[in-house]
Amino acid sequence: MNTIGISVISNRTHITLLAEDILYLSLCGRKTAIHVTGNRIYETYTSIDELAKKLGSAFIRVDRCYLVSAKAIHDVTKTINLINGESLDYARRRKREIVEQLRIERQKIGRTLEHNDAPATREAYHRHYASFDHVPFAFTDIEMVFSEERSAVDWIFRYGNEALAKLEKLPLEQLIDHSFGSVFPNMDAKWLRVYERTALYGETLEITDYSPEIDKELKIICFPTFRGHCGCMLFDRRTIQTVQGGTSEEGLTTPAAALAQASHFDVKILLAGVNPSPPCRLRARTSRQHCRKVSVKIGFGNMAEPDHSGLL
């Protein structure tokens, strides 16, 4: 992992940010906006050129307005598509150079993922997650699969509980140690971004979205487990009651009681409904008001609003 840190002054406060937590930097008028995990944005008068020198080759200068972490890039098409759902413009004449630099940096990332503390066998995974065997919700640990170019292309079920097998209507033997794409050929690649973000940046993400496979609205909680892995808990949104002031209208007194009511969960992990907003580009003379509005252009389901506490 990249343990380099940068120190800047933002909102009249001296702060230090780890490079491994930074998604990208953007030019915003006379300031540099630093976009980090947790939907946080910090503005500083430190130039993007100066910060590029401190951050090193793990960050790619895709054009004069953007400096992007290689780890944050999902793929390069007509735009730079990030794992948090944002899309950024880049200098198209430099595409070959950008793709090559991305390939080199992804190889470095891949080597770090190869050295992890994940269990070595199916039995070891089962021992590690034994407490999830009989919980009343679907749970799985998945390992990201990367192509030769180190681009995320699929994921493998390393552990699943009986709830997973029941809801998939498949025995665990057909799920565990198999890739999602091999079990469900119609997998939607855009959901790779969610799991990439958790696996690579260590973020805990809560997503509420609709699954057409079972005609239900779901709440999914993804969290980091081992390096290159993430754990996923899946809930049928209709079975979860919101508790306020100690008691809900239905008489539930605790979130645990609400969870106990949940008996049907979608275990497809493959979800639909990620609707990207049009990409938005920050330009050198973008107004301060506009810069404040940019933040995260694409959300996954109903995710929390960006935290702008670091803005001036």
PDB file of C-alpha atoms in Angstrom:
ATOM      1  CA  MET A   1       0.000   0.000   0.000  1.00  0.00           C
ATOM      2  CA  ASN A   2       1.086   3.581  -0.646  1.00  0.00           C
ATOM      3  CA  THR A   3       1.921   5.144   2.731  1.00  0.00           C
ATOM      4  CA  ILE A   4       3.078   8.497   1.348  1.00  0.00           C
ATOM      5  CA  GLY A   5       1.382  11.439   2.986  1.00  0.00           C
ATOM      6  CA  ILE A   6       0.908  15.039   1.891  1.00  0.00           C
ATOM      7  CA  SER A   7       0.501  18.027   4.179  1.00  0.00           C
ATOM      8  CA  VAL A   8      -1.557  21.018   3.061  1.00  0.00           C
ATOM      9  CA  ILE A   9      -3.495  23.922   4.496  1.00  0.00           C
ATOM     10  CA  SER A  10      -7.232  23.692   3.909  1.00  0.00           C
ATOM     11  CA  ASN A  11      -9.843  25.967   5.451  1.00  0.00           C
ATOM     12  CA  ARG A  12      -7.036  27.622   7.442  1.00  0.00           C
ATOM     13  CA  THR A  13      -6.177  24.270   9.015  1.00  0.00           C
ATOM     14  CA  HIS A  14      -3.027  22.228   8.530  1.00  0.00           C
ATOM     15  CA  ILE A  15      -3.976  18.672   7.542  1.00  0.00           C
ATOM     16  CA  THR A  16      -2.138  15.535   6.489  1.00  0.00           C
ATOM     17  CA  LEU A  17      -3.686  13.101   4.011  1.00  0.00           C
ATOM     18  CA  LEU A  18      -2.467   9.615   3.137  1.00  0.00           C
ATOM     19  CA  ALA A  19      -1.897   9.037  -0.568  1.00  0.00           C
ATOM     20  CA  GLU A  20      -3.708   5.689  -0.313  1.00  0.00           C
ATOM     21  CA  ASP A  21      -6.902   7.554   0.676  1.00  0.00           C
ATOM     22  CA  ILE A  22      -6.813  10.015  -2.237  1.00  0.00           C
ATOM     23  CA  LEU A  23      -8.906   9.362  -5.350  1.00  0.00           C
ATOM     24  CA  TYR A  24      -7.846  12.328  -7.445  1.00  0.00           C
ATOM     25  CA  LEU A  25      -6.915  16.003  -7.461  1.00  0.00           C
ATOM     26  CA  SER A  26      -8.618  18.592  -9.627  1.00  0.00           C
ATOM     27  CA  LEU A  27      -7.793  22.150 -10.587  1.00  0.00           C
ATOM     28  CA  CYS A  28     -10.449  24.533  -9.312  1.00  0.00           C
ATOM     29  CA  GLY A  29      -9.677  28.129 -10.161  1.00  0.00           C
ATOM     30  CA  ARG A  30      -6.541  29.092  -8.212  1.00  0.00           C
ATOM     31  CA  LYS A  31      -7.031  26.174  -5.844  1.00  0.00           C
ATOM     32  CA  THR A  32      -6.511  22.415  -5.925  1.00  0.00           C
ATOM     33  CA  ALA A  33      -9.403  20.248  -4.767  1.00  0.00           C
ATOM     34  CA  ILE A  34      -8.289  16.966  -3.176  1.00  0.00           C
ATOM     35  CA  HIS A  35     -10.949  14.257  -3.430  1.00  0.00           C
ATOM     36  CA  VAL A  36     -10.517  11.508  -0.846  1.00  0.00           C
ATOM     37  CA  THR A  37     -12.453   8.479   0.356  1.00  0.00           C
ATOM     38  CA  GLY A  38     -15.621   9.072   2.323  1.00  0.00           C
ATOM     39  CA  ASN A  39     -16.787  11.643  -0.258  1.00  0.00           C
ATOM     40  CA  ARG A  40     -14.596  14.301   1.363  1.00  0.00           C
ATOM     41  CA  ILE A  41     -13.080  17.207  -0.559  1.00  0.00           C
ATOM     42  CA  TYR A  42     -10.342  19.521   0.680  1.00  0.00           C
ATOM     43  CA  GLU A  43      -9.354  22.715  -1.125  1.00  0.00           C
ATOM     44  CA  THR A  44      -5.860  24.124  -0.870  1.00  0.00           C
ATOM     45  CA  TYR A  45      -3.749  26.780  -2.524  1.00  0.00           C
ATOM     46  CA  THR A  46      -0.907  24.272  -2.914  1.00  0.00           C
ATOM     47  CA  SER A  47      -0.523  23.776  -6.660  1.00  0.00           C
ATOM     48  CA  ILE A  48      -1.455  20.535  -8.338  1.00  0.00           C
ATOM     49  CA  ASP A  49       2.055  20.419  -9.845  1.00  0.00           C
ATOM     50  CA  GLU A  50       3.678  20.558  -6.411  1.00  0.00           C
ATOM     51  CA  LEU A  51       1.380  17.856  -5.067  1.00  0.00           C
ATOM     52  CA  ALA A  52       2.070  15.678  -8.114  1.00  0.00           C
ATOM     53  CA  LYS A  53       5.782  15.654  -7.231  1.00  0.00           C
ATOM     54  CA  LYS A  54       5.015  14.571  -3.662  1.00  0.00           C
ATOM     55  CA  LEU A  55       2.576  11.825  -4.664  1.00  0.00           C
ATOM     56  CA  GLY A  56       4.826  10.186  -7.237  1.00  0.00           C
ATOM     57  CA  SER A  57       4.143   7.790 -10.096  1.00  0.00           C
ATOM     58  CA  ALA A  58       1.123   6.128  -8.450  1.00  0.00           C
ATOM     59  CA  PHE A  59      -0.815   9.219  -9.544  1.00  0.00           C
ATOM     60  CA  ILE A  60      -1.343   9.856 -13.242  1.00  0.00           C
ATOM     61  CA  ARG A  61      -1.612  13.338 -14.751  1.00  0.00           C
ATOM     62  CA  VAL A  62      -4.412  12.687 -17.220  1.00  0.00           C
ATOM     63  CA  ASP A  63      -4.575  16.355 -18.253  1.00  0.00           C
ATOM     64  CA  ARG A  64      -3.764  19.758 -16.807  1.00  0.00           C
ATOM     65  CA  CYS A  65      -6.873  19.705 -14.610  1.00  0.00           C
ATOM     66  CA  TYR A  66      -6.689  16.215 -13.118  1.00  0.00           C
ATOM     67  CA  LEU A  67      -4.175  14.089 -11.238  1.00  0.00           C
ATOM     68  CA  VAL A  68      -5.696  10.655 -10.627  1.00  0.00           C
ATOM     69  CA  SER A  69      -4.650   7.734  -8.434  1.00  0.00           C
ATOM     70  CA  ALA A  70      -4.069   4.632 -10.569  1.00  0.00           C
ATOM     71  CA  LYS A  71      -5.829   2.632  -7.855  1.00  0.00           C
ATOM     72  CA  ALA A  72      -8.973   4.735  -8.310  1.00  0.00           C
ATOM     73  CA  ILE A  73      -9.292   4.097 -12.061  1.00  0.00           C
ATOM     74  CA  HIS A  74     -11.749   1.387 -13.098  1.00  0.00           C
ATOM     75  CA  ASP A  75     -11.118   1.723 -16.828  1.00  0.00           C
ATOM     76  CA  VAL A  76     -10.327   4.197 -19.599  1.00  0.00           C
ATOM     77  CA  THR A  77     -12.818   4.704 -22.400  1.00  0.00           C
ATOM     78  CA  LYS A  78     -13.840   8.096 -23.743  1.00  0.00           C
ATOM     79  CA  THR A  79     -13.457   9.214 -20.133  1.00  0.00           C
ATOM     80  CA  ILE A  80     -11.456   8.146 -17.088  1.00  0.00           C
ATOM     81  CA  ASN A  81     -13.974   6.025 -15.175  1.00  0.00           C
ATOM     82  CA  LEU A  82     -13.332   5.833 -11.451  1.00  0.00           C
ATOM     83  CA  ILE A  83     -14.305   3.089  -9.031  1.00  0.00           C
ATOM     84  CA  ASN A  84     -16.559   5.501  -7.117  1.00  0.00           C
ATOM     85  CA  GLY A  85     -18.671   6.046 -10.235  1.00  0.00           C
ATOM     86  CA  GLU A  86     -17.264   9.386 -11.336  1.00  0.00           C
ATOM     87  CA  SER A  87     -16.092  10.021 -14.895  1.00  0.00           C
ATOM     88  CA  LEU A  88     -13.350  12.519 -15.713  1.00  0.00           C
ATOM     89  CA  ASP A  89     -12.181  13.992 -18.999  1.00  0.00           C
ATOM     90  CA  TYR A  90      -8.599  13.456 -20.098  1.00  0.00           C
ATOM     91  CA  ALA A  91      -6.223  14.495 -22.887  1.00  0.00           C
ATOM     92  CA  ARG A  92      -7.262  12.045 -25.595  1.00  0.00           C
ATOM     93  CA  ARG A  93      -4.043  12.558 -27.535  1.00  0.00           C
ATOM     94  CA  ARG A  94      -2.228  11.058 -24.526  1.00  0.00           C
ATOM     95  CA  LYS A  95      -4.458   7.995 -24.190  1.00  0.00           C
ATOM     96  CA  ARG A  96      -1.748   5.482 -25.119  1.00  0.00           C
ATOM     97  CA  GLU A  97       0.674   7.030 -22.622  1.00  0.00           C
ATOM     98  CA  ILE A  98      -1.976   7.116 -19.872  1.00  0.00           C
ATOM     99  CA  VAL A  99      -3.018   3.499 -20.465  1.00  0.00           C
ATOM    100  CA  GLU A 100       0.597   2.339 -20.367  1.00  0.00           C
ATOM    101  CA  GLN A 101       1.305   4.183 -17.122  1.00  0.00           C
ATOM    102  CA  LEU A 102      -1.902   2.740 -15.681  1.00  0.00           C
ATOM    103  CA  ARG A 103      -0.793  -0.782 -16.688  1.00  0.00           C
ATOM    104  CA  ILE A 104       2.546  -0.366 -14.917  1.00  0.00           C
ATOM    105  CA  GLU A 105       0.981   0.973 -11.731  1.00  0.00           C
ATOM    106  CA  ARG A 106      -1.700  -1.742 -11.726  1.00  0.00           C
ATOM    107  CA  GLN A 107       1.014  -4.377 -11.840  1.00  0.00           C
ATOM    108  CA  LYS A 108       2.466  -2.864  -8.666  1.00  0.00           C
ATOM    109  CA  ILE A 109      -0.983  -2.898  -7.041  1.00  0.00           C
ATOM    110  CA  GLY A 110      -1.468  -6.509  -8.110  1.00  0.00           C
ATOM    111  CA  ARG A 111       1.776  -7.565  -6.450  1.00  0.00           C
ATOM    112  CA  THR A 112       0.665  -6.050  -3.154  1.00  0.00           C
ATOM    113  CA  LEU A 113      -2.646  -7.937  -3.346  1.00  0.00           C
ATOM    114  CA  GLU A 114      -0.856 -11.234  -3.870  1.00  0.00           C
ATOM    115  CA  HIS A 115       0.675 -10.987  -0.409  1.00  0.00           C
ATOM    116  CA  ASN A 116      -2.333 -11.093   1.894  1.00  0.00           C
ATOM    117  CA  ASP A 117      -3.400 -12.920   5.016  1.00  0.00           C
ATOM    118  CA  ALA A 118      -6.514 -14.530   3.553  1.00  0.00           C
ATOM    119  CA  PRO A 119      -7.218 -18.183   4.446  1.00  0.00           C
ATOM    120  CA  ALA A 120      -5.539 -20.668   2.113  1.00  0.00           C
ATOM    121  CA  THR A 121      -8.311 -23.257   1.869  1.00  0.00           C
ATOM    122  CA  ARG A 122     -12.087 -23.514   1.780  1.00  0.00           C
ATOM    123  CA  GLU A 123     -12.026 -25.133   5.205  1.00  0.00           C
ATOM    124  CA  ALA A 124      -9.975 -22.262   6.621  1.00  0.00           C
ATOM    125  CA  TYR A 125     -12.475 -19.738   5.263  1.00  0.00           C
ATOM    126  CA  HIS A 126     -15.292 -21.700   6.857  1.00  0.00           C
ATOM    127  CA  ARG A 127     -13.545 -21.737  10.227  1.00  0.00           C
ATOM    128  CA  HIS A 128     -12.908 -18.008   9.993  1.00  0.00           C
ATOM    129  CA  TYR A 129     -16.557 -17.203   9.226  1.00  0.00           C
ATOM    130  CA  ALA A 130     -18.172 -19.937  11.325  1.00  0.00           C
ATOM    131  CA  SER A 131     -20.188 -17.350  13.267  1.00  0.00           C
ATOM    132  CA  PHE A 132     -22.006 -16.421  10.021  1.00  0.00           C
ATOM    133  CA  ASP A 133     -23.141 -19.956   9.245  1.00  0.00           C
ATOM    134  CA  HIS A 134     -26.604 -19.641  10.775  1.00  0.00           C
ATOM    135  CA  VAL A 135     -27.317 -15.917  10.800  1.00  0.00           C
ATOM    136  CA  PRO A 136     -30.712 -14.973   9.259  1.00  0.00           C
ATOM    137  CA  PHE A 137     -29.250 -12.966   6.368  1.00  0.00           C
ATOM    138  CA  ALA A 138     -27.142 -13.681   3.330  1.00  0.00           C
ATOM    139  CA  PHE A 139     -23.432 -13.157   3.781  1.00  0.00           C
ATOM    140  CA  THR A 140     -20.480 -13.814   1.501  1.00  0.00           C
ATOM    141  CA  ASP A 141     -16.783 -13.035   1.329  1.00  0.00           C
ATOM    142  CA  ILE A 142     -15.678 -12.332  -2.221  1.00  0.00           C
ATOM    143  CA  GLU A 143     -12.222 -12.051  -3.727  1.00  0.00           C
ATOM    144  CA  MET A 144     -11.695  -9.671  -6.621  1.00  0.00           C
ATOM    145  CA  VAL A 145     -10.453 -11.137  -9.911  1.00  0.00           C
ATOM    146  CA  PHE A 146      -8.109  -9.008 -11.998  1.00  0.00           C
ATOM    147  CA  SER A 147      -7.150  -9.416 -15.644  1.00  0.00           C
ATOM    148  CA  GLU A 148      -3.569  -9.532 -16.911  1.00  0.00           C
ATOM    149  CA  GLU A 149      -3.817  -5.768 -17.190  1.00  0.00           C
ATOM    150  CA  ARG A 150      -4.830  -5.748 -13.508  1.00  0.00           C
ATOM    151  CA  SER A 151      -8.314  -4.491 -14.263  1.00  0.00           C
ATOM    152  CA  ALA A 152     -11.114  -5.888 -12.080  1.00  0.00           C
ATOM    153  CA  VAL A 153     -13.223  -8.241 -14.195  1.00  0.00           C
ATOM    154  CA  ASP A 154     -15.049 -10.550 -11.768  1.00  0.00           C
ATOM    155  CA  TRP A 155     -15.115 -11.841  -8.211  1.00  0.00           C
ATOM    156  CA  ILE A 156     -14.988 -15.278  -6.576  1.00  0.00           C
ATOM    157  CA  PHE A 157     -17.167 -16.549  -3.735  1.00  0.00           C
ATOM    158  CA  ARG A 158     -14.730 -17.637  -1.020  1.00  0.00           C
ATOM    159  CA  TYR A 159     -17.313 -18.108   1.710  1.00  0.00           C
ATOM    160  CA  GLY A 160     -21.085 -18.199   1.766  1.00  0.00           C
ATOM    161  CA  ASN A 161     -23.609 -19.179   4.413  1.00  0.00           C
ATOM    162  CA  GLU A 162     -26.718 -21.317   4.092  1.00  0.00           C
ATOM    163  CA  ALA A 163     -28.849 -18.214   3.544  1.00  0.00           C
ATOM    164  CA  LEU A 164     -26.805 -17.563   0.422  1.00  0.00           C
ATOM    165  CA  ALA A 165     -27.438 -21.057  -0.911  1.00  0.00           C
ATOM    166  CA  LYS A 166     -31.155 -20.879  -0.101  1.00  0.00           C
ATOM    167  CA  LEU A 167     -31.721 -17.579  -1.823  1.00  0.00           C
ATOM    168  CA  GLU A 168     -29.612 -18.440  -4.849  1.00  0.00           C
ATOM    169  CA  LYS A 169     -31.384 -21.818  -5.043  1.00  0.00           C
ATOM    170  CA  LEU A 170     -27.972 -23.315  -5.598  1.00  0.00           C
ATOM    171  CA  PRO A 171     -25.936 -25.545  -3.297  1.00  0.00           C
ATOM    172  CA  LEU A 172     -22.890 -23.917  -1.784  1.00  0.00           C
ATOM    173  CA  GLU A 173     -20.768 -26.407  -3.716  1.00  0.00           C
ATOM    174  CA  GLN A 174     -21.758 -24.609  -6.926  1.00  0.00           C
ATOM    175  CA  LEU A 175     -20.948 -21.190  -5.481  1.00  0.00           C
ATOM    176  CA  ILE A 176     -17.858 -21.458  -3.320  1.00  0.00           C
ATOM    177  CA  ASP A 177     -14.577 -21.082  -5.239  1.00  0.00           C
ATOM    178  CA  HIS A 178     -16.503 -20.184  -8.397  1.00  0.00           C
ATOM    179  CA  SER A 179     -16.529 -16.765 -10.026  1.00  0.00           C
ATOM    180  CA  PHE A 180     -19.745 -14.813 -10.165  1.00  0.00           C
ATOM    181  CA  GLY A 181     -19.526 -14.600 -13.956  1.00  0.00           C
ATOM    182  CA  SER A 182     -19.284 -18.365 -14.327  1.00  0.00           C
ATOM    183  CA  VAL A 183     -22.375 -18.911 -12.170  1.00  0.00           C
ATOM    184  CA  PHE A 184     -24.362 -15.970 -13.519  1.00  0.00           C
ATOM    185  CA  PRO A 185     -23.255 -15.261 -17.125  1.00  0.00           C
ATOM    186  CA  ASN A 186     -25.389 -12.113 -17.310  1.00  0.00           C
ATOM    187  CA  MET A 187     -23.391 -10.346 -14.603  1.00  0.00           C
ATOM    188  CA  ASP A 188     -23.390  -6.556 -14.769  1.00  0.00           C
ATOM    189  CA  ALA A 189     -19.804  -5.303 -14.813  1.00  0.00           C
ATOM    190  CA  LYS A 190     -20.676  -1.875 -13.420  1.00  0.00           C
ATOM    191  CA  TRP A 191     -21.074  -3.418  -9.957  1.00  0.00           C
ATOM    192  CA  LEU A 192     -17.403  -4.265 -10.030  1.00  0.00           C
ATOM    193  CA  ARG A 193     -16.793  -0.642  -9.102  1.00  0.00           C
ATOM    194  CA  VAL A 194     -18.542  -1.056  -5.754  1.00  0.00           C
ATOM    195  CA  TYR A 195     -16.437  -4.026  -4.765  1.00  0.00           C
ATOM    196  CA  GLU A 196     -13.238  -2.510  -6.165  1.00  0.00           C
ATOM    197  CA  ARG A 197     -13.808   0.536  -4.018  1.00  0.00           C
ATOM    198  CA  THR A 198     -14.237  -1.534  -0.874  1.00  0.00           C
ATOM    199  CA  ALA A 199     -11.409  -3.953  -1.659  1.00  0.00           C
ATOM    200  CA  LEU A 200      -8.843  -1.343  -2.741  1.00  0.00           C
ATOM    201  CA  TYR A 201      -9.710   1.641  -0.548  1.00  0.00           C
ATOM    202  CA  GLY A 202     -11.036  -0.183   2.494  1.00  0.00           C
ATOM    203  CA  GLU A 203     -14.313   1.730   2.546  1.00  0.00           C
ATOM    204  CA  THR A 204     -17.479   0.437   4.180  1.00  0.00           C
ATOM    205  CA  LEU A 205     -20.330   1.150   1.776  1.00  0.00           C
ATOM    206  CA  GLU A 206     -24.069   0.926   2.300  1.00  0.00           C
ATOM    207  CA  ILE A 207     -26.127   0.663  -0.863  1.00  0.00           C
ATOM    208  CA  THR A 208     -29.894   0.641  -1.263  1.00  0.00           C
ATOM    209  CA  ASP A 209     -31.055  -0.400  -4.698  1.00  0.00           C
ATOM    210  CA  TYR A 210     -33.525  -2.500  -6.659  1.00  0.00           C
ATOM    211  CA  SER A 211     -32.804  -6.042  -7.825  1.00  0.00           C
ATOM    212  CA  PRO A 212     -34.953  -7.081 -10.788  1.00  0.00           C
ATOM    213  CA  GLU A 213     -33.970 -10.726 -10.315  1.00  0.00           C
ATOM    214  CA  ILE A 214     -36.245 -11.076  -7.284  1.00  0.00           C
ATOM    215  CA  ASP A 215     -38.244  -7.849  -7.604  1.00  0.00           C
ATOM    216  CA  LYS A 216     -37.070  -6.425  -4.284  1.00  0.00           C
ATOM    217  CA  GLU A 217     -35.377  -3.317  -2.986  1.00  0.00           C
ATOM    218  CA  LEU A 218     -32.197  -4.286  -1.193  1.00  0.00           C
ATOM    219  CA  LYS A 219     -29.846  -2.868   1.352  1.00  0.00           C
ATOM    220  CA  ILE A 220     -26.293  -4.137   0.929  1.00  0.00           C
ATOM    221  CA  ILE A 221     -23.442  -3.432   3.303  1.00  0.00           C
ATOM    222  CA  CYS A 222     -19.956  -4.020   1.894  1.00  0.00           C
ATOM    223  CA  PHE A 223     -16.884  -3.875   4.097  1.00  0.00           C
ATOM    224  CA  PRO A 224     -13.193  -4.796   3.743  1.00  0.00           C
ATOM    225  CA  THR A 225     -12.072  -8.190   5.001  1.00  0.00           C
ATOM    226  CA  PHE A 226      -8.754  -9.425   3.618  1.00  0.00           C
ATOM    227  CA  ARG A 227      -6.606  -7.536   1.130  1.00  0.00           C
ATOM    228  CA  GLY A 228      -8.348  -7.680  -2.246  1.00  0.00           C
ATOM    229  CA  HIS A 229     -11.542  -9.026  -0.647  1.00  0.00           C
ATOM    230  CA  CYS A 230     -14.767  -7.625   0.692  1.00  0.00           C
ATOM    231  CA  GLY A 231     -17.599  -8.991   2.781  1.00  0.00           C
ATOM    232  CA  CYS A 232     -21.224  -8.375   1.774  1.00  0.00           C
ATOM    233  CA  MET A 233     -24.368  -8.545   3.891  1.00  0.00           C
ATOM    234  CA  LEU A 234     -27.650  -8.362   1.963  1.00  0.00           C
ATOM    235  CA  PHE A 235     -31.082  -7.426   3.288  1.00  0.00           C
ATOM    236  CA  ASP A 236     -34.552  -7.139   1.854  1.00  0.00           C
ATOM    237  CA  ARG A 237     -35.267  -3.446   2.447  1.00  0.00           C
ATOM    238  CA  ARG A 238     -38.957  -4.078   3.135  1.00  0.00           C
ATOM    239  CA  THR A 239     -38.173  -6.244   6.145  1.00  0.00           C
ATOM    240  CA  ILE A 240     -36.058  -3.613   7.912  1.00  0.00           C
ATOM    241  CA  GLN A 241     -37.880  -1.174  10.194  1.00  0.00           C
ATOM    242  CA  THR A 242     -36.417   2.200  11.103  1.00  0.00           C
ATOM    243  CA  VAL A 243     -36.332   2.662  14.874  1.00  0.00           C
ATOM    244  CA  GLN A 244     -36.573   6.196  16.263  1.00  0.00           C
ATOM    245  CA  GLY A 245     -36.910   7.188  19.883  1.00  0.00           C
ATOM    246  CA  GLY A 246     -36.626   3.584  21.026  1.00  0.00           C
ATOM    247  CA  THR A 247     -39.812   2.197  19.478  1.00  0.00           C
ATOM    248  CA  SER A 248     -41.116   2.079  15.932  1.00  0.00           C
ATOM    249  CA  GLU A 249     -44.734   2.173  14.867  1.00  0.00           C
ATOM    250  CA  GLU A 250     -44.608  -1.601  14.522  1.00  0.00           C
ATOM    251  CA  GLY A 251     -43.459  -1.985  18.110  1.00  0.00           C
ATOM    252  CA  LEU A 252     -39.844  -2.939  17.366  1.00  0.00           C
ATOM    253  CA  THR A 253     -37.579  -1.667  20.094  1.00  0.00           C
ATOM    254  CA  THR A 254     -34.085  -2.239  18.727  1.00  0.00           C
ATOM    255  CA  PRO A 255     -32.329  -2.506  15.374  1.00  0.00           C
ATOM    256  CA  ALA A 256     -31.509  -6.111  16.307  1.00  0.00           C
ATOM    257  CA  ALA A 257     -35.219  -6.831  16.585  1.00  0.00           C
ATOM    258  CA  ALA A 258     -35.744  -5.336  13.159  1.00  0.00           C
ATOM    259  CA  LEU A 259     -32.941  -7.490  11.798  1.00  0.00           C
ATOM    260  CA  ALA A 260     -34.524 -10.555  13.343  1.00  0.00           C
ATOM    261  CA  GLN A 261     -37.623  -9.876  11.249  1.00  0.00           C
ATOM    262  CA  ALA A 262     -35.623 -10.142   8.032  1.00  0.00           C
ATOM    263  CA  SER A 263     -36.082 -13.583   6.553  1.00  0.00           C
ATOM    264  CA  HIS A 264     -35.807 -13.002   2.802  1.00  0.00           C
ATOM    265  CA  PHE A 265     -32.688 -11.551   1.231  1.00  0.00           C
ATOM    266  CA  ASP A 266     -31.342 -11.152  -2.248  1.00  0.00           C
ATOM    267  CA  VAL A 267     -28.022 -12.898  -2.546  1.00  0.00           C
ATOM    268  CA  LYS A 268     -27.405 -12.011  -6.155  1.00  0.00           C
ATOM    269  CA  ILE A 269     -24.796  -9.356  -5.284  1.00  0.00           C
ATOM    270  CA  LEU A 270     -25.365  -8.414  -8.909  1.00  0.00           C
ATOM    271  CA  LEU A 271     -27.681  -5.418  -8.726  1.00  0.00           C
ATOM    272  CA  ALA A 272     -29.289  -3.131 -11.217  1.00  0.00           C
ATOM    273  CA  GLY A 273     -30.009   0.553 -11.101  1.00  0.00           C
ATOM    274  CA  VAL A 274     -26.665   2.334 -11.071  1.00  0.00           C
ATOM    275  CA  ASN A 275     -27.642   5.385 -13.051  1.00  0.00           C
ATOM    276  CA  PRO A 276     -24.622   7.554 -13.791  1.00  0.00           C
ATOM    277  CA  SER A 277     -25.105  11.280 -13.917  1.00  0.00           C
ATOM    278  CA  PRO A 278     -23.457  13.120 -16.810  1.00  0.00           C
ATOM    279  CA  PRO A 279     -19.739  13.637 -16.167  1.00  0.00           C
ATOM    280  CA  CYS A 280     -18.765  17.106 -15.023  1.00  0.00           C
ATOM    281  CA  ARG A 281     -15.399  18.685 -15.730  1.00  0.00           C
ATOM    282  CA  LEU A 282     -13.638  21.233 -13.561  1.00  0.00           C
ATOM    283  CA  ARG A 283     -11.842  23.845 -15.628  1.00  0.00           C
ATOM    284  CA  ALA A 284      -9.079  26.231 -14.708  1.00  0.00           C
ATOM    285  CA  ARG A 285     -11.455  29.156 -14.217  1.00  0.00           C
ATOM    286  CA  THR A 286     -14.353  27.287 -12.698  1.00  0.00           C
ATOM    287  CA  SER A 287     -16.151  29.420 -10.159  1.00  0.00           C
ATOM    288  CA  ARG A 288     -15.848  28.674  -6.446  1.00  0.00           C
ATOM    289  CA  GLN A 289     -19.582  28.036  -6.246  1.00  0.00           C
ATOM    290  CA  HIS A 290     -19.414  25.489  -9.060  1.00  0.00           C
ATOM    291  CA  CYS A 291     -16.443  23.717  -7.470  1.00  0.00           C
ATOM    292  CA  ARG A 292     -18.448  23.226  -4.298  1.00  0.00           C
ATOM    293  CA  LYS A 293     -21.204  21.504  -6.273  1.00  0.00           C
ATOM    294  CA  VAL A 294     -19.050  19.063  -8.194  1.00  0.00           C
ATOM    295  CA  SER A 295     -18.022  16.465  -5.515  1.00  0.00           C
ATOM    296  CA  VAL A 296     -19.320  12.974  -6.401  1.00  0.00           C
ATOM    297  CA  LYS A 297     -21.096  12.952  -9.736  1.00  0.00           C
ATOM    298  CA  ILE A 298     -22.326   9.364  -9.563  1.00  0.00           C
ATOM    299  CA  GLY A 299     -23.674   7.501  -6.546  1.00  0.00           C
ATOM    300  CA  PHE A 300     -24.363   3.828  -6.086  1.00  0.00           C
ATOM    301  CA  GLY A 301     -27.959   3.525  -4.941  1.00  0.00           C
ATOM    302  CA  ASN A 302     -28.848   5.822  -2.078  1.00  0.00           C
ATOM    303  CA  MET A 303     -25.448   6.578  -0.623  1.00  0.00           C
ATOM    304  CA  ALA A 304     -24.635   9.282   1.891  1.00  0.00           C
ATOM    305  CA  GLU A 305     -24.194  12.850   0.679  1.00  0.00           C
ATOM    306  CA  PRO A 306     -20.615  14.128   0.294  1.00  0.00           C
ATOM    307  CA  ASP A 307     -18.956  15.761   3.322  1.00  0.00           C
ATOM    308  CA  HIS A 308     -17.823  19.257   2.385  1.00  0.00           C
ATOM    309  CA  SER A 309     -16.383  20.089   5.808  1.00  0.00           C
ATOM    310  CA  GLY A 310     -12.945  20.607   4.300  1.00  0.00           C
ATOM    311  CA  LEU A 311     -14.073  23.359   1.924  1.00  0.00           C
ATOM    312  CA  LEU A 312     -13.361  27.010   2.560  1.00  0.00           C
TER     313      LEU A 312
END
